[in-house]
PDB file of N, CA and C in Angstrom:
ATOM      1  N   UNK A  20      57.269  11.268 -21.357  1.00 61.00           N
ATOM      2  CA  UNK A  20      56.460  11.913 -20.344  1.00 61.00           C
ATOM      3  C   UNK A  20      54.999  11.925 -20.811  1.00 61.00           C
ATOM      4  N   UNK A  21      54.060  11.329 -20.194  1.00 62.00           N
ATOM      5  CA  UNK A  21      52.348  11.266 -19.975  1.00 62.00           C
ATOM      6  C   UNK A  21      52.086  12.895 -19.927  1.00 62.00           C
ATOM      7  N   UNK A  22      50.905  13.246 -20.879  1.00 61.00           N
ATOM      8  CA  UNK A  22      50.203  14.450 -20.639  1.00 61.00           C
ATOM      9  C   UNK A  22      49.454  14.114 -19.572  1.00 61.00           C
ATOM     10  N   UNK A  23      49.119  15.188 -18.799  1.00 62.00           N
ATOM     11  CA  UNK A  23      48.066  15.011 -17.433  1.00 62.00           C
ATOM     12  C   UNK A  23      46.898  14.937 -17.886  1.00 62.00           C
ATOM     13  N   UNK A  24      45.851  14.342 -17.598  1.00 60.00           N
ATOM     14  CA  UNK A  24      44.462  14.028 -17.896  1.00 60.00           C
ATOM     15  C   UNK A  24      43.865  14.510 -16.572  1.00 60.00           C
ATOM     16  N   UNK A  25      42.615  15.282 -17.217  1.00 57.00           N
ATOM     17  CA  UNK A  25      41.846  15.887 -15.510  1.00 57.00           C
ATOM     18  C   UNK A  25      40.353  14.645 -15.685  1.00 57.00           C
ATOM     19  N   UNK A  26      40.959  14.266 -14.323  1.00 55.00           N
ATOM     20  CA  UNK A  26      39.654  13.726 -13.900  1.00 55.00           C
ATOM     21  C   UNK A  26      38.659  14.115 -13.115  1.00 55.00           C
ATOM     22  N   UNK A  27      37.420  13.662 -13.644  1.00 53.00           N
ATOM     23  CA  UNK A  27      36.066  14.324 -13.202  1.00 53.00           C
ATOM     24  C   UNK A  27      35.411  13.269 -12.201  1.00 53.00           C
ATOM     25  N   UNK A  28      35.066  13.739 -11.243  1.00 52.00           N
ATOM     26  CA  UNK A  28      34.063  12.721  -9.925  1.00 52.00           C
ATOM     27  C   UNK A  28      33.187  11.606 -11.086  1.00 52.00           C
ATOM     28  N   UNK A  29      33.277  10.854  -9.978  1.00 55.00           N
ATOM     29  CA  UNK A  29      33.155   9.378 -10.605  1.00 55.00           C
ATOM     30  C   UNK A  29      31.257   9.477 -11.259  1.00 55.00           C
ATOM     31  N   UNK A  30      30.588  10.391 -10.665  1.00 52.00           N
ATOM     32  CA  UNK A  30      28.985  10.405 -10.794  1.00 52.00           C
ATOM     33  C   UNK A  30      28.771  11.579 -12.067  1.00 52.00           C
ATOM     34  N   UNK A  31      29.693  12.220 -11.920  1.00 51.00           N
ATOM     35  CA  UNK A  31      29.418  13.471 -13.167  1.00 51.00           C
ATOM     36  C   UNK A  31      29.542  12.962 -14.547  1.00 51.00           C
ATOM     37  N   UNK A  32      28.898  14.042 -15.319  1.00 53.00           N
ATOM     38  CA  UNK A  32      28.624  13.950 -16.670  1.00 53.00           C
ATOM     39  C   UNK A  32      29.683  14.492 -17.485  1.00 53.00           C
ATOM     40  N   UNK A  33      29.531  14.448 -18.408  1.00 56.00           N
ATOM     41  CA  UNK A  33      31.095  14.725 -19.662  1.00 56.00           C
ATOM     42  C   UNK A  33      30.994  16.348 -18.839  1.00 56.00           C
ATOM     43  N   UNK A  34      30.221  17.133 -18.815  1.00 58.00           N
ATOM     44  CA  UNK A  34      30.255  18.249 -18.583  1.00 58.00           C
ATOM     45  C   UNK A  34      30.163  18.703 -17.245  1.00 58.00           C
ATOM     46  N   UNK A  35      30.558  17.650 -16.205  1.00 55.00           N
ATOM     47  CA  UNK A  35      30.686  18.028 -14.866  1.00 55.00           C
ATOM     48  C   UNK A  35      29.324  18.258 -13.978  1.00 55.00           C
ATOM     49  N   UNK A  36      28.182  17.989 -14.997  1.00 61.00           N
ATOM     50  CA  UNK A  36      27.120  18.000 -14.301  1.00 61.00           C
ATOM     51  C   UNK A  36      26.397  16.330 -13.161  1.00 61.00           C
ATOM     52  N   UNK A  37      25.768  16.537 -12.276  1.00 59.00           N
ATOM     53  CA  UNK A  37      25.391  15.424 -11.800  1.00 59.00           C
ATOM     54  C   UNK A  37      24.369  14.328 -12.882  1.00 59.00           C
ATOM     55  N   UNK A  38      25.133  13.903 -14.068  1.00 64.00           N
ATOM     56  CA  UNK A  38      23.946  12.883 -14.512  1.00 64.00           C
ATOM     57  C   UNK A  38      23.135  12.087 -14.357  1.00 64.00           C
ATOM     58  N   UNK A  39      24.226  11.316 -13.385  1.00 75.00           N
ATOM     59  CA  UNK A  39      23.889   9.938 -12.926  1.00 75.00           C
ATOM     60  C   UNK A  39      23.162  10.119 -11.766  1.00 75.00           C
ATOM     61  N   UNK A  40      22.700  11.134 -11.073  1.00 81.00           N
ATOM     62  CA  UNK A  40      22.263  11.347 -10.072  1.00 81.00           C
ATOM     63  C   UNK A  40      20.848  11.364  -9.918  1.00 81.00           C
ATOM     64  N   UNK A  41      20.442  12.234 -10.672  1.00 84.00           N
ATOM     65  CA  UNK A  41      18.903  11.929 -11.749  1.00 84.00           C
ATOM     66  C   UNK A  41      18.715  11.255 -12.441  1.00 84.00           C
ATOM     67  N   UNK A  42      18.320  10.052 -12.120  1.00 87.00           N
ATOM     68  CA  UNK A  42      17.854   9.184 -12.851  1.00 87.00           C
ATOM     69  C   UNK A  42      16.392   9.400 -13.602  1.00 87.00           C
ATOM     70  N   UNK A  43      15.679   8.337 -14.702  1.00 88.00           N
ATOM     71  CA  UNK A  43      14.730   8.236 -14.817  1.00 88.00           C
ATOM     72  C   UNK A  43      13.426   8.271 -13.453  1.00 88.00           C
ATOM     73  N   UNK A  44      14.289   6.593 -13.090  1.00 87.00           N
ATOM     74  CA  UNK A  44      13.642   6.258 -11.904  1.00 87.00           C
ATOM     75  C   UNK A  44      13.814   7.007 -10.632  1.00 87.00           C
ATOM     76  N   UNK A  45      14.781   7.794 -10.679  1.00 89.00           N
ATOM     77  CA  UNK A  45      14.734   8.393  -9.132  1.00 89.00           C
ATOM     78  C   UNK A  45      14.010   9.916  -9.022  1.00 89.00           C
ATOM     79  N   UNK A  46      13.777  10.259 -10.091  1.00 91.00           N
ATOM     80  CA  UNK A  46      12.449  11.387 -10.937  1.00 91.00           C
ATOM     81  C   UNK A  46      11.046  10.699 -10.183  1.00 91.00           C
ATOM     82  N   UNK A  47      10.948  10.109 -11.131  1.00 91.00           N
ATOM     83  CA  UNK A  47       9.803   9.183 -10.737  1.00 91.00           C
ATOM     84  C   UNK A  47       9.251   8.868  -9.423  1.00 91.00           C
ATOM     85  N   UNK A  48      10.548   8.421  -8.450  1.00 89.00           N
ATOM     86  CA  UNK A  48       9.898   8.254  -7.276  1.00 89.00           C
ATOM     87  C   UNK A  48       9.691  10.107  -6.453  1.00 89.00           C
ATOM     88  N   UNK A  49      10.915  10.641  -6.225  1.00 92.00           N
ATOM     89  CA  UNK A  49      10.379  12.072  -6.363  1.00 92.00           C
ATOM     90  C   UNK A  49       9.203  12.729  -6.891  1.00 92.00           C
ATOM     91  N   UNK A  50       8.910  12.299  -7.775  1.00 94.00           N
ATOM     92  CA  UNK A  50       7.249  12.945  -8.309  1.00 94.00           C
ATOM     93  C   UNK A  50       6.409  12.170  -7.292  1.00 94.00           C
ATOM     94  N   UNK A  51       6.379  10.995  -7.219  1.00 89.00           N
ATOM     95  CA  UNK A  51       4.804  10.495  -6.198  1.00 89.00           C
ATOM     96  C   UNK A  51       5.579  10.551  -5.067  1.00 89.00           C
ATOM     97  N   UNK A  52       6.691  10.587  -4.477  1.00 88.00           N
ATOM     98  CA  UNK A  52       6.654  10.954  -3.331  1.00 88.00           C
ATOM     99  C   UNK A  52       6.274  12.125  -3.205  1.00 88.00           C
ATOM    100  N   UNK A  53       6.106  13.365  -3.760  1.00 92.00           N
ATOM    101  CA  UNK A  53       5.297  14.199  -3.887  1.00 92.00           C
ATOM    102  C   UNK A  53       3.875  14.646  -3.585  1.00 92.00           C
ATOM    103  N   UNK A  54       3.775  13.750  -4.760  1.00 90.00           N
ATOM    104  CA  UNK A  54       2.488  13.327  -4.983  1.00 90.00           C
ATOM    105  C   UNK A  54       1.290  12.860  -3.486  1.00 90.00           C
ATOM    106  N   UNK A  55       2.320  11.901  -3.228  1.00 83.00           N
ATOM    107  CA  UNK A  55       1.974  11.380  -1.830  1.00 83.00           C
ATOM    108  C   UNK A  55       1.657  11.774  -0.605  1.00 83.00           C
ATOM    109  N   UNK A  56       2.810  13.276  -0.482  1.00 83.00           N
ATOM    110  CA  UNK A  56       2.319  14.415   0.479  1.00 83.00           C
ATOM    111  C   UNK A  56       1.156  15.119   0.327  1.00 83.00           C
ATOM    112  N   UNK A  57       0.947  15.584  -0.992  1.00 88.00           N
ATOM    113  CA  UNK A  57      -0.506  16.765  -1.154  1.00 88.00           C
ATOM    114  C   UNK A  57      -1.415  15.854  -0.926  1.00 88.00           C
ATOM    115  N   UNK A  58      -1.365  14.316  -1.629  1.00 84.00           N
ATOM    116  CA  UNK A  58      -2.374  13.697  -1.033  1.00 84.00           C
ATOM    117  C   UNK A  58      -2.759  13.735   0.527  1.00 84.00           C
ATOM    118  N   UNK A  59      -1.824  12.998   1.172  1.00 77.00           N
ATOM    119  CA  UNK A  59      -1.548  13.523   2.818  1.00 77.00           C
ATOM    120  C   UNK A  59      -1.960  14.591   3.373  1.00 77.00           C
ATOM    121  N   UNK A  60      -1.585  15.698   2.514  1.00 79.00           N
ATOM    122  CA  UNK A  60      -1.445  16.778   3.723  1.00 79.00           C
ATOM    123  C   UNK A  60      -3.142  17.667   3.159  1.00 79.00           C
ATOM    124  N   UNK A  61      -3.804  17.190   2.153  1.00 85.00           N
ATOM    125  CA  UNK A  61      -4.737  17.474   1.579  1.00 85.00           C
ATOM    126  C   UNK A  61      -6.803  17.088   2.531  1.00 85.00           C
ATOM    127  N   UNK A  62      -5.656  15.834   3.181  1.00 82.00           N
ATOM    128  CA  UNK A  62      -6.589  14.786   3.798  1.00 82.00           C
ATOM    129  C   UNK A  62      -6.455  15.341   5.422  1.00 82.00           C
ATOM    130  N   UNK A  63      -7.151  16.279   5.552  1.00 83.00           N
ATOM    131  CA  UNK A  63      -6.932  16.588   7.523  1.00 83.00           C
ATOM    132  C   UNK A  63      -8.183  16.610   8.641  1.00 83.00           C
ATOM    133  N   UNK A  64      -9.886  16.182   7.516  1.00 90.00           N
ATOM    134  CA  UNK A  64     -10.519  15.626   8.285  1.00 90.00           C
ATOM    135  C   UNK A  64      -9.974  14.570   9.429  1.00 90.00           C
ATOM    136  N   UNK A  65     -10.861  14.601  10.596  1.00 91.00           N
ATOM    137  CA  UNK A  65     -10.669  13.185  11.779  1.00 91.00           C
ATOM    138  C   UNK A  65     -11.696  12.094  11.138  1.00 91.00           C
ATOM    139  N   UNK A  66     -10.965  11.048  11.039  1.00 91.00           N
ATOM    140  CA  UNK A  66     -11.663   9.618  10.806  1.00 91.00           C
ATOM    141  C   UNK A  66     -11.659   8.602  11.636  1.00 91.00           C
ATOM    142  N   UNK A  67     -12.701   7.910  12.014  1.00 92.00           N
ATOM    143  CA  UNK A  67     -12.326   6.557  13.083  1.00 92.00           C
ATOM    144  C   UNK A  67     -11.727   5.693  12.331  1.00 92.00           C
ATOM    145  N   UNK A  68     -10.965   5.094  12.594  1.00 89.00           N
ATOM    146  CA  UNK A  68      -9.940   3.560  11.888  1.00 89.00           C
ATOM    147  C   UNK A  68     -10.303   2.702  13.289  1.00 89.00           C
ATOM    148  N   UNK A  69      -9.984   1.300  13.170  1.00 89.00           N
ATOM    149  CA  UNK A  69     -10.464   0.361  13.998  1.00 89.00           C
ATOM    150  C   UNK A  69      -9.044  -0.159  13.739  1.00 89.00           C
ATOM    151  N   UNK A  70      -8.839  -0.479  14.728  1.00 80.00           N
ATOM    152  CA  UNK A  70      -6.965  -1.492  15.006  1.00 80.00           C
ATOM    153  C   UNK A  70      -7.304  -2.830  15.544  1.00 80.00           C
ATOM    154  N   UNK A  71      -7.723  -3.439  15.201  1.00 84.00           N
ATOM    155  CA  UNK A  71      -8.103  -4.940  15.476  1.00 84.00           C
ATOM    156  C   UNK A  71      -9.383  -4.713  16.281  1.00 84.00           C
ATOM    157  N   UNK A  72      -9.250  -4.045  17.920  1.00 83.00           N
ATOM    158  CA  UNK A  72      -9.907  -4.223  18.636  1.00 83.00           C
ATOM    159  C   UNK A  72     -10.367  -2.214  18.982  1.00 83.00           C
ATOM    160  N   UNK A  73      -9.535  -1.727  19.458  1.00 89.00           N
ATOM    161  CA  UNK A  73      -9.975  -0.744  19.678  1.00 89.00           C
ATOM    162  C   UNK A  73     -10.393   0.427  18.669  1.00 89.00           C
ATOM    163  N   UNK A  74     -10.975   1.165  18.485  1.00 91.00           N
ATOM    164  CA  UNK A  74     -11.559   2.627  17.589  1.00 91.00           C
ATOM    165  C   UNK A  74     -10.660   3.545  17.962  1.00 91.00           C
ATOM    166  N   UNK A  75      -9.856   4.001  16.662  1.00 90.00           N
ATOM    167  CA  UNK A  75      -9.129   4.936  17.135  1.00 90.00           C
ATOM    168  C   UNK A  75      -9.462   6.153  16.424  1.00 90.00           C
ATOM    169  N   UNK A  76      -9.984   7.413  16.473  1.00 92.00           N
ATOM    170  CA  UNK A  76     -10.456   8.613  16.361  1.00 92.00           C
ATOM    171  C   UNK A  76      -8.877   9.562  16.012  1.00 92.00           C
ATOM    172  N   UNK A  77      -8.494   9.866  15.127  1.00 90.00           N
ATOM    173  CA  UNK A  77      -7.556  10.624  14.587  1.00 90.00           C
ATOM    174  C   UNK A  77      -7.321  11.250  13.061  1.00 90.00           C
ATOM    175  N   UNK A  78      -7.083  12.262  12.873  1.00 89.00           N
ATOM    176  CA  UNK A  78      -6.843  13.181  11.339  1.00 89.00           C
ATOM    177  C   UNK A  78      -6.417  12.284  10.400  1.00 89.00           C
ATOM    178  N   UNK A  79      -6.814  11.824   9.026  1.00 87.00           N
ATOM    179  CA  UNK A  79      -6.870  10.852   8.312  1.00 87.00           C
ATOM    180  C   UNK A  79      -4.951  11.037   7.582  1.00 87.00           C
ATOM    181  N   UNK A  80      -4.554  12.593   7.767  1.00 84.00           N
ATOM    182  CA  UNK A  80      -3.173  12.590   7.171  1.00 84.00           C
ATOM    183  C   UNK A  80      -2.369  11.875   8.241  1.00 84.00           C
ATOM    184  N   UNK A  81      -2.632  11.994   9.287  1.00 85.00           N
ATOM    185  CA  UNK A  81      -1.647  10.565  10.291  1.00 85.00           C
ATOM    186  C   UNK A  81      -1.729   9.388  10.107  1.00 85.00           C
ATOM    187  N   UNK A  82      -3.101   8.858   9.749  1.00 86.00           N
ATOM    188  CA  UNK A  82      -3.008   7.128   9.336  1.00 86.00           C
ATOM    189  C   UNK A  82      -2.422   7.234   7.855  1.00 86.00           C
ATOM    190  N   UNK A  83      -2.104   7.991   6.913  1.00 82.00           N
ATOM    191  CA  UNK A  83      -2.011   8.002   5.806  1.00 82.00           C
ATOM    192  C   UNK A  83      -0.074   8.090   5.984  1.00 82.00           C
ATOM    193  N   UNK A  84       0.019   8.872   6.674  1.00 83.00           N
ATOM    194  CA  UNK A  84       1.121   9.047   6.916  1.00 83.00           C
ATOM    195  C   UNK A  84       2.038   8.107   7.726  1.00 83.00           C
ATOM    196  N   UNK A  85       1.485   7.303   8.352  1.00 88.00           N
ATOM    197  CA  UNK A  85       1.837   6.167   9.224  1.00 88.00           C
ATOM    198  C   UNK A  85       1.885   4.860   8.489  1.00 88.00           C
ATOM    199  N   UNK A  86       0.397   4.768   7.637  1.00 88.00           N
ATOM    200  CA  UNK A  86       0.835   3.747   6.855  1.00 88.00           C
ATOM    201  C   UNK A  86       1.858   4.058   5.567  1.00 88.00           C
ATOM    202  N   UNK A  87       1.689   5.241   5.168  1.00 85.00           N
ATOM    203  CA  UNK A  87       3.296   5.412   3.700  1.00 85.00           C
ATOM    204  C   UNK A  87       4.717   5.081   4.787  1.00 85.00           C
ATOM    205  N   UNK A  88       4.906   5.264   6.000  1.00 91.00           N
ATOM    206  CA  UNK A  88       6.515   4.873   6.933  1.00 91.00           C
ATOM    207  C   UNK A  88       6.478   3.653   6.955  1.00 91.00           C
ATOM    208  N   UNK A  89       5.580   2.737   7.433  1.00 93.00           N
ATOM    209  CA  UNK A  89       5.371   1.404   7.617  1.00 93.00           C
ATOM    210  C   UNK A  89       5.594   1.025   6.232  1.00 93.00           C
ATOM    211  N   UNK A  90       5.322   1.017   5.362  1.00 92.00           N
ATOM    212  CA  UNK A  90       5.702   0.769   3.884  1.00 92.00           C
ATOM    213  C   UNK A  90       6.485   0.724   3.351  1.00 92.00           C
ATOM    214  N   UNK A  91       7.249   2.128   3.391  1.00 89.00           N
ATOM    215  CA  UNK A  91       8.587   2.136   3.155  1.00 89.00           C
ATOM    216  C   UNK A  91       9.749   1.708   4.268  1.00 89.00           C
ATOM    217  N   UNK A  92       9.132   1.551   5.122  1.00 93.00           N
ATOM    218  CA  UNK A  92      10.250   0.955   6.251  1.00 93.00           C
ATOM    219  C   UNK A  92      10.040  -0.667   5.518  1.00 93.00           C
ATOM    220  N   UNK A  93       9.093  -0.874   5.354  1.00 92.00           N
ATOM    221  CA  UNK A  93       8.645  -2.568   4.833  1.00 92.00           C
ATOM    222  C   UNK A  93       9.351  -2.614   3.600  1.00 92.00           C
ATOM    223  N   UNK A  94       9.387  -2.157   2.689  1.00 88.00           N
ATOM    224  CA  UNK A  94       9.946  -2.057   1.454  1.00 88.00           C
ATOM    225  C   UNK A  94      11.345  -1.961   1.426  1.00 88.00           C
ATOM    226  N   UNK A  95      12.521  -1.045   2.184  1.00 89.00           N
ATOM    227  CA  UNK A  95      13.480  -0.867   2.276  1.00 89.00           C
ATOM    228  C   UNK A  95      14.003  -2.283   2.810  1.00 89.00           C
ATOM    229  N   UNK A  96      13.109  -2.803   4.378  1.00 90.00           N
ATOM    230  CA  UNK A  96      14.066  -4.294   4.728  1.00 90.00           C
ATOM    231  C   UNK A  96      14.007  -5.332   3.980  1.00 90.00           C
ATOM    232  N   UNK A  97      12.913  -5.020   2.933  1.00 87.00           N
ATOM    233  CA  UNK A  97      13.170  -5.869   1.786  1.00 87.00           C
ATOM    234  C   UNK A  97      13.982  -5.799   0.490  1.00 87.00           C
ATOM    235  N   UNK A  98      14.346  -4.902   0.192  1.00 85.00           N
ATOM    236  CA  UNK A  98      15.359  -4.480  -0.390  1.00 85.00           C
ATOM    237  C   UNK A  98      16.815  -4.946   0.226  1.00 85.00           C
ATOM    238  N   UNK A  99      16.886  -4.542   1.001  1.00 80.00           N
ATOM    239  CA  UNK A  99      18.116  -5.056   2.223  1.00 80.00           C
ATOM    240  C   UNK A  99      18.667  -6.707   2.261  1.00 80.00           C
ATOM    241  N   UNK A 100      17.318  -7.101   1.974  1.00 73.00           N
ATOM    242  CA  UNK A 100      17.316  -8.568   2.315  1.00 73.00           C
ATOM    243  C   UNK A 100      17.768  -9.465   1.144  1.00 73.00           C
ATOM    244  N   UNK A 101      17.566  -8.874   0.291  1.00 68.00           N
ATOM    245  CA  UNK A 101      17.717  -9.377  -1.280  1.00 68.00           C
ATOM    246  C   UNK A 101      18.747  -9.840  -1.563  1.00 68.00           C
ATOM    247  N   UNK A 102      18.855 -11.066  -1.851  1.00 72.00           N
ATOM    248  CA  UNK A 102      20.030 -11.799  -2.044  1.00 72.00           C
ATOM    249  C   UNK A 102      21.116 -11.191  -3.057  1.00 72.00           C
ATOM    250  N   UNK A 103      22.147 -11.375  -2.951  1.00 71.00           N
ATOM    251  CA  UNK A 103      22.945 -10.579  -4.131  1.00 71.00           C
ATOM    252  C   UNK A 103      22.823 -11.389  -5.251  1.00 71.00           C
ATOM    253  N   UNK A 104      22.943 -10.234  -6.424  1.00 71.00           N
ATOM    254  CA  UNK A 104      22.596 -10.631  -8.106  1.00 71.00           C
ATOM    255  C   UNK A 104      23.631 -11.443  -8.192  1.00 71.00           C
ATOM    256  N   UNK A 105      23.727 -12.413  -9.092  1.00 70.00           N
ATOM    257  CA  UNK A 105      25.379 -13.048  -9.757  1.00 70.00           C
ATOM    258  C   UNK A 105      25.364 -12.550 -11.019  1.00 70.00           C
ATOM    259  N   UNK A 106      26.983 -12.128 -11.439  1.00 67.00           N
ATOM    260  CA  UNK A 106      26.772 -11.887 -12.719  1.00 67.00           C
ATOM    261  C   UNK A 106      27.388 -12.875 -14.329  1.00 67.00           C
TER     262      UNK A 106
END
């Protein structure tokens, strides 16, 4: 007869904590995504931006904020797209 062995969720640490969850890198992006807001939300003068043709007159944390979505929307379908590794 096998003694029972307790198993722990596949992401936890010897001690049941989330290790793997916090990464280096996923710290990292958490800090400047951070970062990224106070910048944003810091910035609430109105600025003109020019869009090819027309002047558009709006609070500088919306173009700031419009271009960080466009970015990461850009960044993610590239991620997506990425051929799979071989190993």
């Amino acid at each position: 007869m096998r003694p029972k062995t307790v198993q722990t969720a596949p992401d936890a640490g010897a001690d049941g904590s989330p290790s793997k969850f916090l990464t280096p890198s996923r710290i990292a992006v958490l800090v400047l995504v951070a970062l990224g807001l106070v910048f944003i939300f810091e910035n609430t003068h109105s600025v003109r931006i020019r869009l090819l043709v027309p002047v558009v007159t709006m609070p500088l944390w919306g173009a700031l904020l419009i271009t960080a979505v466009i970015g990461g929307l850009a960044g993610a379908y590239l991620v997506r797209r990425r051929p799979p590794r071989s190993r």
